PDB file of C-alpha atoms and ligand atoms in Angstrom:
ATOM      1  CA  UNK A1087     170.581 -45.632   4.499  1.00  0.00           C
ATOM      2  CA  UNK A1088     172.409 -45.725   7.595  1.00  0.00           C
ATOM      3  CA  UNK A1089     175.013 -43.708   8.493  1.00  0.00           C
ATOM      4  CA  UNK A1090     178.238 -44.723  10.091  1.00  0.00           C
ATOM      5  CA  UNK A1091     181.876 -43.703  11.681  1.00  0.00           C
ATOM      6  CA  UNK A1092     183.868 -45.017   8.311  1.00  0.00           C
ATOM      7  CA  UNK A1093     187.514 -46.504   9.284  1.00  0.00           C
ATOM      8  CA  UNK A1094     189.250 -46.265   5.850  1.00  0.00           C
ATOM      9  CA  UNK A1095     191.447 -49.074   4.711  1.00  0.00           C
ATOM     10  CA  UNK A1096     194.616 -47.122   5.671  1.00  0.00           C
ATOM     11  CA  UNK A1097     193.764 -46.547   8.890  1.00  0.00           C
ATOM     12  CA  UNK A1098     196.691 -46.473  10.845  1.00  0.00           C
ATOM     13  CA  UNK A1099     195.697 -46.714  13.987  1.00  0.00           C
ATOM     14  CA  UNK A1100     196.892 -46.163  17.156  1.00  0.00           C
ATOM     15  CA  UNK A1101     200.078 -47.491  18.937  1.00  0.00           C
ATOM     16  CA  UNK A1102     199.552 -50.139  21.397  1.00  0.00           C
ATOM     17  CA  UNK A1103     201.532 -48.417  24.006  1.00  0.00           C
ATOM     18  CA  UNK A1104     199.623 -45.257  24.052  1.00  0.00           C
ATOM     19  CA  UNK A1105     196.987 -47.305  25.575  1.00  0.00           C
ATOM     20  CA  UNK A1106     196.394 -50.009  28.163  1.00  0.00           C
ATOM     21  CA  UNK A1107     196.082 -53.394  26.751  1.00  0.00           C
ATOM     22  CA  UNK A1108     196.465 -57.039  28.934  1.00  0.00           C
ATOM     23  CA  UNK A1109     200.308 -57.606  28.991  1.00  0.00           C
ATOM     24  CA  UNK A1110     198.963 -61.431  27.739  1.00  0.00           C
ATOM     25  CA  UNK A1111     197.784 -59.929  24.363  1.00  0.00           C
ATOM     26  CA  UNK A1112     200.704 -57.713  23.687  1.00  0.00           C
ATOM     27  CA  UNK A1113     202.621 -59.290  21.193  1.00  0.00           C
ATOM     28  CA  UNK A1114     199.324 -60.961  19.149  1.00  0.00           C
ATOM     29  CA  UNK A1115     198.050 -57.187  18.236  1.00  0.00           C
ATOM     30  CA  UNK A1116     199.630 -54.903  16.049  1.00  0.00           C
ATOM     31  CA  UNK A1117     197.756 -51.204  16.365  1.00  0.00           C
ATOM     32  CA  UNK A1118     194.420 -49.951  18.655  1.00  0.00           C
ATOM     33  CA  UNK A1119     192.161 -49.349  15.684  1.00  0.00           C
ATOM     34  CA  UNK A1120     188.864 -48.216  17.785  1.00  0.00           C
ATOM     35  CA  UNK A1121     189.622 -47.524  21.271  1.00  0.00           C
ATOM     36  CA  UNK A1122     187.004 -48.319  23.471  1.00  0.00           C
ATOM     37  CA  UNK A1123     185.920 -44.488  24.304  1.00  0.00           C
ATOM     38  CA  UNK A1124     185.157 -44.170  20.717  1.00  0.00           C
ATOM     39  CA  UNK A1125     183.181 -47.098  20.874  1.00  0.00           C
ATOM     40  CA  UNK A1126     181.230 -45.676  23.804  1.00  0.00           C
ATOM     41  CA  UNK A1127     180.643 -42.273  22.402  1.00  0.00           C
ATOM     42  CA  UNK A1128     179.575 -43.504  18.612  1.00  0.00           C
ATOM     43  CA  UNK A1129     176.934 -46.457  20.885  1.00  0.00           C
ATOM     44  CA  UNK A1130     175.499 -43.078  22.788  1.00  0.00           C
ATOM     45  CA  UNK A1131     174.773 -41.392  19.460  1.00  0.00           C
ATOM     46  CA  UNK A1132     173.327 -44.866  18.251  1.00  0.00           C
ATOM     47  CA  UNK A1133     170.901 -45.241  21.633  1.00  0.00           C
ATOM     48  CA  UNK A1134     169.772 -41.986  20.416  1.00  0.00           C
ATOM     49  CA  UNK A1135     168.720 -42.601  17.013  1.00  0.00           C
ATOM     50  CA  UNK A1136     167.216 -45.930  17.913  1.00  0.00           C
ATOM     51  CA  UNK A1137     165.091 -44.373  20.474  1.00  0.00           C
ATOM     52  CA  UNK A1138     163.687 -41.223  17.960  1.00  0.00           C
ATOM     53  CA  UNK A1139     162.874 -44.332  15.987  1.00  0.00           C
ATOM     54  CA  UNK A1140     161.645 -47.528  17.967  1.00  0.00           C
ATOM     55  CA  UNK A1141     160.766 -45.162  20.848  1.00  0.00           C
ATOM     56  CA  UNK A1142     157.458 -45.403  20.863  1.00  0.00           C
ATOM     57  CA  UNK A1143     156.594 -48.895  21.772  1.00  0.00           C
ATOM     58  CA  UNK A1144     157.944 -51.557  24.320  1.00  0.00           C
ATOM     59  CA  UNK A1145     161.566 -53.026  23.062  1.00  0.00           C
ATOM     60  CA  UNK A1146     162.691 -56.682  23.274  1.00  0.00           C
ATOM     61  CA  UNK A1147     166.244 -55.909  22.467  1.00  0.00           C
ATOM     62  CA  UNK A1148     167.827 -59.280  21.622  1.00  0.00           C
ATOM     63  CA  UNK A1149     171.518 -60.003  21.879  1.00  0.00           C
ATOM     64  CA  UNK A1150     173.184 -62.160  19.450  1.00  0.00           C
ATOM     65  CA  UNK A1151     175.554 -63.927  21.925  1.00  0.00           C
ATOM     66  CA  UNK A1152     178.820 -64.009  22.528  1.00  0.00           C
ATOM     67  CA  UNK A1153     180.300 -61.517  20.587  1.00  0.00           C
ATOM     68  CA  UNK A1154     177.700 -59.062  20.910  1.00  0.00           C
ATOM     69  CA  UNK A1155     177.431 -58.949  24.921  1.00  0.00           C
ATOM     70  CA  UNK A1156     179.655 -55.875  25.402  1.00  0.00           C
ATOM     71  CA  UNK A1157     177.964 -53.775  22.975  1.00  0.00           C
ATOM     72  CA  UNK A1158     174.739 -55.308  24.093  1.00  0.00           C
ATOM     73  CA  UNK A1159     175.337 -53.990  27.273  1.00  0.00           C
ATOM     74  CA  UNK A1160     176.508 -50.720  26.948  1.00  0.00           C
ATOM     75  CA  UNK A1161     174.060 -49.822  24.529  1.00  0.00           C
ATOM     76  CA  UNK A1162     171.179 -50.663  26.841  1.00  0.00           C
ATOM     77  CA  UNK A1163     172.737 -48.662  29.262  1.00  0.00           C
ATOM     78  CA  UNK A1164     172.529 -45.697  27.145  1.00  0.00           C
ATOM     79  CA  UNK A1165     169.123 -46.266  26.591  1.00  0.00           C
ATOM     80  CA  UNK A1166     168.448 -46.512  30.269  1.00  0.00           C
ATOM     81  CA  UNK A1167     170.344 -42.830  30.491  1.00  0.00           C
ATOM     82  CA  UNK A1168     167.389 -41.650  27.679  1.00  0.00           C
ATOM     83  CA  UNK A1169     164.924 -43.491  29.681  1.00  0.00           C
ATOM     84  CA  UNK A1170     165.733 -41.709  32.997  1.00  0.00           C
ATOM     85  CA  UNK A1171     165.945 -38.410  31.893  1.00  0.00           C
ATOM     86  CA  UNK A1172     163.643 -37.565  29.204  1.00  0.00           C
ATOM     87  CA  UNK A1173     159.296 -37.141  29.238  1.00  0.00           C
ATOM     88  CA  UNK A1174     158.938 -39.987  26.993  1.00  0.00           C
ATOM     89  CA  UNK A1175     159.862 -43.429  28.044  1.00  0.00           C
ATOM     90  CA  UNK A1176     159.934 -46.947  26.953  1.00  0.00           C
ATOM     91  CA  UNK A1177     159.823 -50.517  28.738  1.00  0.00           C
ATOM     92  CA  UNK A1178     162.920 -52.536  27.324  1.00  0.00           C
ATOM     93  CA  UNK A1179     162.809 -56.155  28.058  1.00  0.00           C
ATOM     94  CA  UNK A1180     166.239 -58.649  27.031  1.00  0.00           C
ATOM     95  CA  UNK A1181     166.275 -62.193  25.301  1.00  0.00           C
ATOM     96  CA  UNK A1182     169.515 -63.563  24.404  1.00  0.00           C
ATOM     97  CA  UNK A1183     170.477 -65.906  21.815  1.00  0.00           C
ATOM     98  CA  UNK A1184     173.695 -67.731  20.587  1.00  0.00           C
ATOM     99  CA  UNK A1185     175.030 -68.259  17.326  1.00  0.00           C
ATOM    100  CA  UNK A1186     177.670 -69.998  15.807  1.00  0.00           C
ATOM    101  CA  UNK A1187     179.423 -69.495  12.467  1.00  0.00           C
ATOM    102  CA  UNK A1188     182.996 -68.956  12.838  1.00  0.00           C
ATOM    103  CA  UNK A1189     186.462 -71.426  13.177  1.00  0.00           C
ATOM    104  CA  UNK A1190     189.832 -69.764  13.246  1.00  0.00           C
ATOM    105  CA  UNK A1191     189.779 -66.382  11.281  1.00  0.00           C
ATOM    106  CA  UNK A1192     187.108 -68.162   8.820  1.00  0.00           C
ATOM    107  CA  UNK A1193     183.342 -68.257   8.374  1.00  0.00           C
ATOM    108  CA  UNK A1194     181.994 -71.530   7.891  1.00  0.00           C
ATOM    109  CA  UNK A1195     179.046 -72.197   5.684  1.00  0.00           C
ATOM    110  CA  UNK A1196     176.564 -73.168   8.191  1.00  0.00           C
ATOM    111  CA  UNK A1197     175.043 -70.324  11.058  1.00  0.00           C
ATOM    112  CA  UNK A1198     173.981 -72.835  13.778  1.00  0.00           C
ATOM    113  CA  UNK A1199     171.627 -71.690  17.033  1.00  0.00           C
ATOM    114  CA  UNK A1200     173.006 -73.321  19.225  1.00  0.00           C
ATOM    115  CA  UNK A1201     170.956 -71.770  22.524  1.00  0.00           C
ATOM    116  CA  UNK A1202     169.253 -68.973  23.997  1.00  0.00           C
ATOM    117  CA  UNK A1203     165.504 -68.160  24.734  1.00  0.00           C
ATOM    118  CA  UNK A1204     162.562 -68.969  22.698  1.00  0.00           C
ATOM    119  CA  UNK A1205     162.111 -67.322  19.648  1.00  0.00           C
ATOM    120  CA  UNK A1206     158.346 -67.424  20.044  1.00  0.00           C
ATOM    121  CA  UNK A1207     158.426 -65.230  23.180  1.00  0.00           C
ATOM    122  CA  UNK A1208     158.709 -62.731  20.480  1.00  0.00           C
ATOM    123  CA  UNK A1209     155.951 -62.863  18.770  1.00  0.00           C
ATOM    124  CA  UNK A1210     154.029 -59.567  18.190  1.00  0.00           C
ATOM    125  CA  UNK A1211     156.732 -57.535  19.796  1.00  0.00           C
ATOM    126  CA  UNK A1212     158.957 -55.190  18.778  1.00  0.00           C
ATOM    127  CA  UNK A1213     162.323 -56.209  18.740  1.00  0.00           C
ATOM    128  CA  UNK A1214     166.114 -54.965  18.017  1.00  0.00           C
ATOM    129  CA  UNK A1215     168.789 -57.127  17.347  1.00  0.00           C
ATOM    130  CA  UNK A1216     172.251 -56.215  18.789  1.00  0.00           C
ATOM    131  CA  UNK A1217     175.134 -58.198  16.601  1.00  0.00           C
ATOM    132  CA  UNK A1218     178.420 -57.363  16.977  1.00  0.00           C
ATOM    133  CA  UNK A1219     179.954 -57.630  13.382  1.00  0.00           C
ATOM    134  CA  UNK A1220     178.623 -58.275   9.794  1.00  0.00           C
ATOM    135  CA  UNK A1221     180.495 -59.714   7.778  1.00  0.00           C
ATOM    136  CA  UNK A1222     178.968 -61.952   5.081  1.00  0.00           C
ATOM    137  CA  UNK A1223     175.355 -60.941   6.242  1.00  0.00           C
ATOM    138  CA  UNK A1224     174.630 -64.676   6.427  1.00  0.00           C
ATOM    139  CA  UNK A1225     174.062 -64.669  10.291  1.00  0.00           C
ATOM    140  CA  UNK A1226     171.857 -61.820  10.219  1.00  0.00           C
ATOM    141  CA  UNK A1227     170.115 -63.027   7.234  1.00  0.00           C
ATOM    142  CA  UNK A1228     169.694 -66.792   8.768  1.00  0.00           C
ATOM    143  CA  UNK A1229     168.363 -65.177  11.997  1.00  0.00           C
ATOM    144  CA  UNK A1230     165.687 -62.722  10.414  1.00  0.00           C
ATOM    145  CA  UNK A1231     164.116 -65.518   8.571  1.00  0.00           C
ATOM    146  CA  UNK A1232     164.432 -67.612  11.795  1.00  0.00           C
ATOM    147  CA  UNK A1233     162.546 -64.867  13.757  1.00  0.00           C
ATOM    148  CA  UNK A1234     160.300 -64.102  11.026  1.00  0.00           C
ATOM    149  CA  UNK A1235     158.081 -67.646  11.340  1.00  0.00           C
ATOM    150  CA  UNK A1236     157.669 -66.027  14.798  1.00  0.00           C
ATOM    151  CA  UNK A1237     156.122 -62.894  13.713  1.00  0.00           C
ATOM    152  CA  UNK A1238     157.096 -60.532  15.473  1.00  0.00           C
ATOM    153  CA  UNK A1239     155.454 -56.590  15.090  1.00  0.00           C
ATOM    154  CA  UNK A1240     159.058 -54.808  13.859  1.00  0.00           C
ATOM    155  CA  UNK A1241     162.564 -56.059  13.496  1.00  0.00           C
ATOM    156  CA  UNK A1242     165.076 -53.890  13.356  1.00  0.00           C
ATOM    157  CA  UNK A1243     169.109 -54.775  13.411  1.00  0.00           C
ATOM    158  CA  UNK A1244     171.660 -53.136  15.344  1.00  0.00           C
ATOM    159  CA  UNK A1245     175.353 -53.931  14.292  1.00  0.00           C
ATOM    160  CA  UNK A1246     178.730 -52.049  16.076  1.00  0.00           C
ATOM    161  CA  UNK A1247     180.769 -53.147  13.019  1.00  0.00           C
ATOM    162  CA  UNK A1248     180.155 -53.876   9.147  1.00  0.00           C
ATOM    163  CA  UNK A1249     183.036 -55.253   7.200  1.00  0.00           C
ATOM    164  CA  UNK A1250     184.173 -53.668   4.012  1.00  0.00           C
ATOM    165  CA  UNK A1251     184.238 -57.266   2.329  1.00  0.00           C
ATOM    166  CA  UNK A1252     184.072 -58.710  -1.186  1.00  0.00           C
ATOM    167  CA  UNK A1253     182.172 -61.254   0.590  1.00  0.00           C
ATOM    168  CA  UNK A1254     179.352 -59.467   1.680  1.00  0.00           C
ATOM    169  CA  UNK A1255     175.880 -60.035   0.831  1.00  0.00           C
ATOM    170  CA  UNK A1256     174.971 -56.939   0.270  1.00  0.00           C
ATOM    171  CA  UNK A1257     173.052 -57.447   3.367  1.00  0.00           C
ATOM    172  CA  UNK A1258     173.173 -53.790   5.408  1.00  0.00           C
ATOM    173  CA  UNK A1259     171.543 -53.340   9.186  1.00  0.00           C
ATOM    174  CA  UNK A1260     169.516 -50.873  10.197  1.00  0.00           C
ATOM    175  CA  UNK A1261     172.151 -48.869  12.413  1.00  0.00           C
ATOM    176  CA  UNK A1262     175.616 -49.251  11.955  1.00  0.00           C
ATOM    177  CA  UNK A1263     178.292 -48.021  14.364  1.00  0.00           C
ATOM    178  CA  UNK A1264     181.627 -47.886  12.413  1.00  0.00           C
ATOM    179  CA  UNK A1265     182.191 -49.699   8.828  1.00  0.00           C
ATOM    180  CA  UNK A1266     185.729 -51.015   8.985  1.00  0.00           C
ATOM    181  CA  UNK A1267     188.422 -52.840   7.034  1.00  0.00           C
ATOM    182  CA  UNK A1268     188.601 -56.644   5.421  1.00  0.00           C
ATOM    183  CA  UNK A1269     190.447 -57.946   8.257  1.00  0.00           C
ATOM    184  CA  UNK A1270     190.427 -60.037  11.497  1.00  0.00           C
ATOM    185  CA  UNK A1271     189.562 -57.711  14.509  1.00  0.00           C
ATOM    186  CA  UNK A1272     189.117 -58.314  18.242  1.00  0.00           C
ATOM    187  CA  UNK A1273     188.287 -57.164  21.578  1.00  0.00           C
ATOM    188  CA  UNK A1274     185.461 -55.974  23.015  1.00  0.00           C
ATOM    189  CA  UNK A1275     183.568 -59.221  22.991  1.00  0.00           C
ATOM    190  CA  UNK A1276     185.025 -59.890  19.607  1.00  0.00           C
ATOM    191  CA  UNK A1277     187.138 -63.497  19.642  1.00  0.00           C
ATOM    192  CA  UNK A1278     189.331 -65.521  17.857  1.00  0.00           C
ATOM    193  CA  UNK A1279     188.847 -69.123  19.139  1.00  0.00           C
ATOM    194  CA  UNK A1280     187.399 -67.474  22.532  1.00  0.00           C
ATOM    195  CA  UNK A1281     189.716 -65.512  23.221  1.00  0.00           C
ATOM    196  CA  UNK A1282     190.589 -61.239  23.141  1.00  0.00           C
ATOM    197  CA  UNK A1283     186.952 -60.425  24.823  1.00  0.00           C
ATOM    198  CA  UNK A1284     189.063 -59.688  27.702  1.00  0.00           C
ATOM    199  CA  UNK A1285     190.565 -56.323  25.770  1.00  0.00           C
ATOM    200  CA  UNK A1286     188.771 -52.834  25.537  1.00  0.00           C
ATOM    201  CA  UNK A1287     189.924 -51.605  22.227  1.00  0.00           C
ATOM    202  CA  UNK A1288     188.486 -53.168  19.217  1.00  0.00           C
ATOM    203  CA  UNK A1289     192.652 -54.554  17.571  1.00  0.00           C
ATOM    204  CA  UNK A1290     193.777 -55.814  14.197  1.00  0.00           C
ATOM    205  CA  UNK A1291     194.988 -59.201  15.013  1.00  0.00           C
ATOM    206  CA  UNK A1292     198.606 -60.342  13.984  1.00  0.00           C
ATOM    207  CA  UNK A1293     199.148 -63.595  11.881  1.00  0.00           C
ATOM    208  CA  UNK A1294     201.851 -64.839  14.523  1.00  0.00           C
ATOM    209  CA  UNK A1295     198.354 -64.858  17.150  1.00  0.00           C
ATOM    210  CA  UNK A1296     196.378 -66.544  14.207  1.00  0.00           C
ATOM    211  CA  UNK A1297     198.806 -69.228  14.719  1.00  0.00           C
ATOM    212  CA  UNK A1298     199.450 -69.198  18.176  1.00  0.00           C
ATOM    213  CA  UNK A1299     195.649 -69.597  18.482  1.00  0.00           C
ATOM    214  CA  UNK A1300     194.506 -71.704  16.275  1.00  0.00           C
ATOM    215  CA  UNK A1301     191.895 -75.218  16.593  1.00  0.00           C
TER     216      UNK A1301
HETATM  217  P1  IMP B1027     178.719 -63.173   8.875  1.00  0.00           P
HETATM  218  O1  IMP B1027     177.700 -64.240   9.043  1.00  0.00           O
HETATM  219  O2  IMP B1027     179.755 -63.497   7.845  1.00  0.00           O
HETATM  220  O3  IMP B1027     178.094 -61.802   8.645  1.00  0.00           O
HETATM  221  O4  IMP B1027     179.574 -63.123  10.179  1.00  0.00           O
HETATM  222  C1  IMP B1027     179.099 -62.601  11.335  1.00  0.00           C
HETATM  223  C2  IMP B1027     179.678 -63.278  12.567  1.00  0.00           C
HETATM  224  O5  IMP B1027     181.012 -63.749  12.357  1.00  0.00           O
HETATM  225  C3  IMP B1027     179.764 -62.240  13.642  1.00  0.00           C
HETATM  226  O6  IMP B1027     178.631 -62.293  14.456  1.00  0.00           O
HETATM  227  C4  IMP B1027     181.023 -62.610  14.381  1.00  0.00           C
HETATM  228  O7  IMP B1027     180.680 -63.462  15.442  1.00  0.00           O
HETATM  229  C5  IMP B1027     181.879 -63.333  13.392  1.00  0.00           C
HETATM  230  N1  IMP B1027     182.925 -62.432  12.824  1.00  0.00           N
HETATM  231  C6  IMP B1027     182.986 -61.927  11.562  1.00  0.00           C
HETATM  232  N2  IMP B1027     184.075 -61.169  11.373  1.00  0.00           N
HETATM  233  C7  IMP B1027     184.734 -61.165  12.559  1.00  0.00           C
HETATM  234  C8  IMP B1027     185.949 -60.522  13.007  1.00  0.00           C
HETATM  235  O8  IMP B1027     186.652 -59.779  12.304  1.00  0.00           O
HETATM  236  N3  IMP B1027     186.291 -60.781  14.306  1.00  0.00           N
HETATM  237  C9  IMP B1027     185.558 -61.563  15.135  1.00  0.00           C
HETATM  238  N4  IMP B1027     184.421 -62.166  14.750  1.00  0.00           N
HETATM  239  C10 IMP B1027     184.010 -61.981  13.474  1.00  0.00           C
HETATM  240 MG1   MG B1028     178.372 -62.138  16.435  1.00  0.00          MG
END
């Protein structure tokens, strides 16, 4: 089983003002409840455990667009870091894809592709998917059987986030940064309606912004 930073429900977080957040998202978030150098330092560790695993063949690490880009991103960065400085390396090559499941604070029923690169291209390779948040599992669990008529070598699933969630699935990735509370969070690439990418921290969001917001 993975293992994972656990936010308990009664977090409390952390005090807007003890951090710097835009001055245009001030009064939509309530608390900080990862700030974004505890997001950096638990997606080090995760580089590291997802090299001692995958490390021994070429990675296609696909990113499951938008919400994962930042965590996309800094991941592969960390990998580059292992890369440069140790004996044993690995090629890493990038596809993208983009998914869409979410309106307002809700998940819809239906997990549409809705662009990206070929599947095919990844055929035979081995490949990790960087997500962003798992909520349901349905996304995750729509996109392995999507990849899987492509056949690739080894899948394996990255996620920053997993939802405590009566909802779930069941459905668990293979590395798991931080399992967090049944509510709506943003920032670092996370959204609501497109927007909060634009903030560091990972934030509870307010109902007042759910409103103010809203499609
Ligand atoms: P699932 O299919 O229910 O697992 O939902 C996964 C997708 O829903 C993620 O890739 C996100 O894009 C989106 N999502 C789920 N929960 C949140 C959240 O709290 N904030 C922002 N997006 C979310
Ligand atoms: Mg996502």
């Amino acid at each position: 089983m993975a293992s994972y930073l656990e936010i308990p429900d009664d977090e409390e977080g952390h005090d807007l003002d003890l951090f710097c957040v835009p001055r245009h998202y001030e009064s939509d978030l309530d608390k900080v409840i990862i700030p974004h150098g505890l997001i950096m330092d638990r997606t080090e560790r995760l580089a590291r455990d997802i090299i001692r695993d995958m490390g021994g063949h070429h990675i296609v690490a696909l990113c499951v667009l938008k919400g994962g880009y930042k965590f996309f991103a800094d991941l592969l960065d960390y990998i580059k870091v292992l890369n440069h400085n140790s004996d044993k390396s690995v090629p890493l090559t990038v596809d993208f894809i983009r998914v869409k499941s979410y309106c307002n604070d809700k998940s819809t029923n239906s997990v549409k592709v809705i662009g990206g690169d070929e599947l095919s291209n990844l055929s035979g390779k081995n490949v990790l998917i960087v997500e962003d948040i798992v909520e349901t599992g349905r996304t995750m669990q729509t996109l392995l059987s999507l990849l899987s008529e492509c056949s690739p070598k080894m899948v394996k699933v990255v996620s920053l986030l997993v939802k405590r969630t009566p909802r779930s699935s069941g459905y668990r990735p293979d590395y798991i940064g931080f399992e967090v509370p049944d509510a709506f969070l943003v920032g670092y690439a996370l959204d609501y309606n497109e927007y909060f990418r634009d903030l560091s921290h990972i934030c509870i969001l307010n109902d007042q912004a759910k409103e103010k917001y809203k499609v």
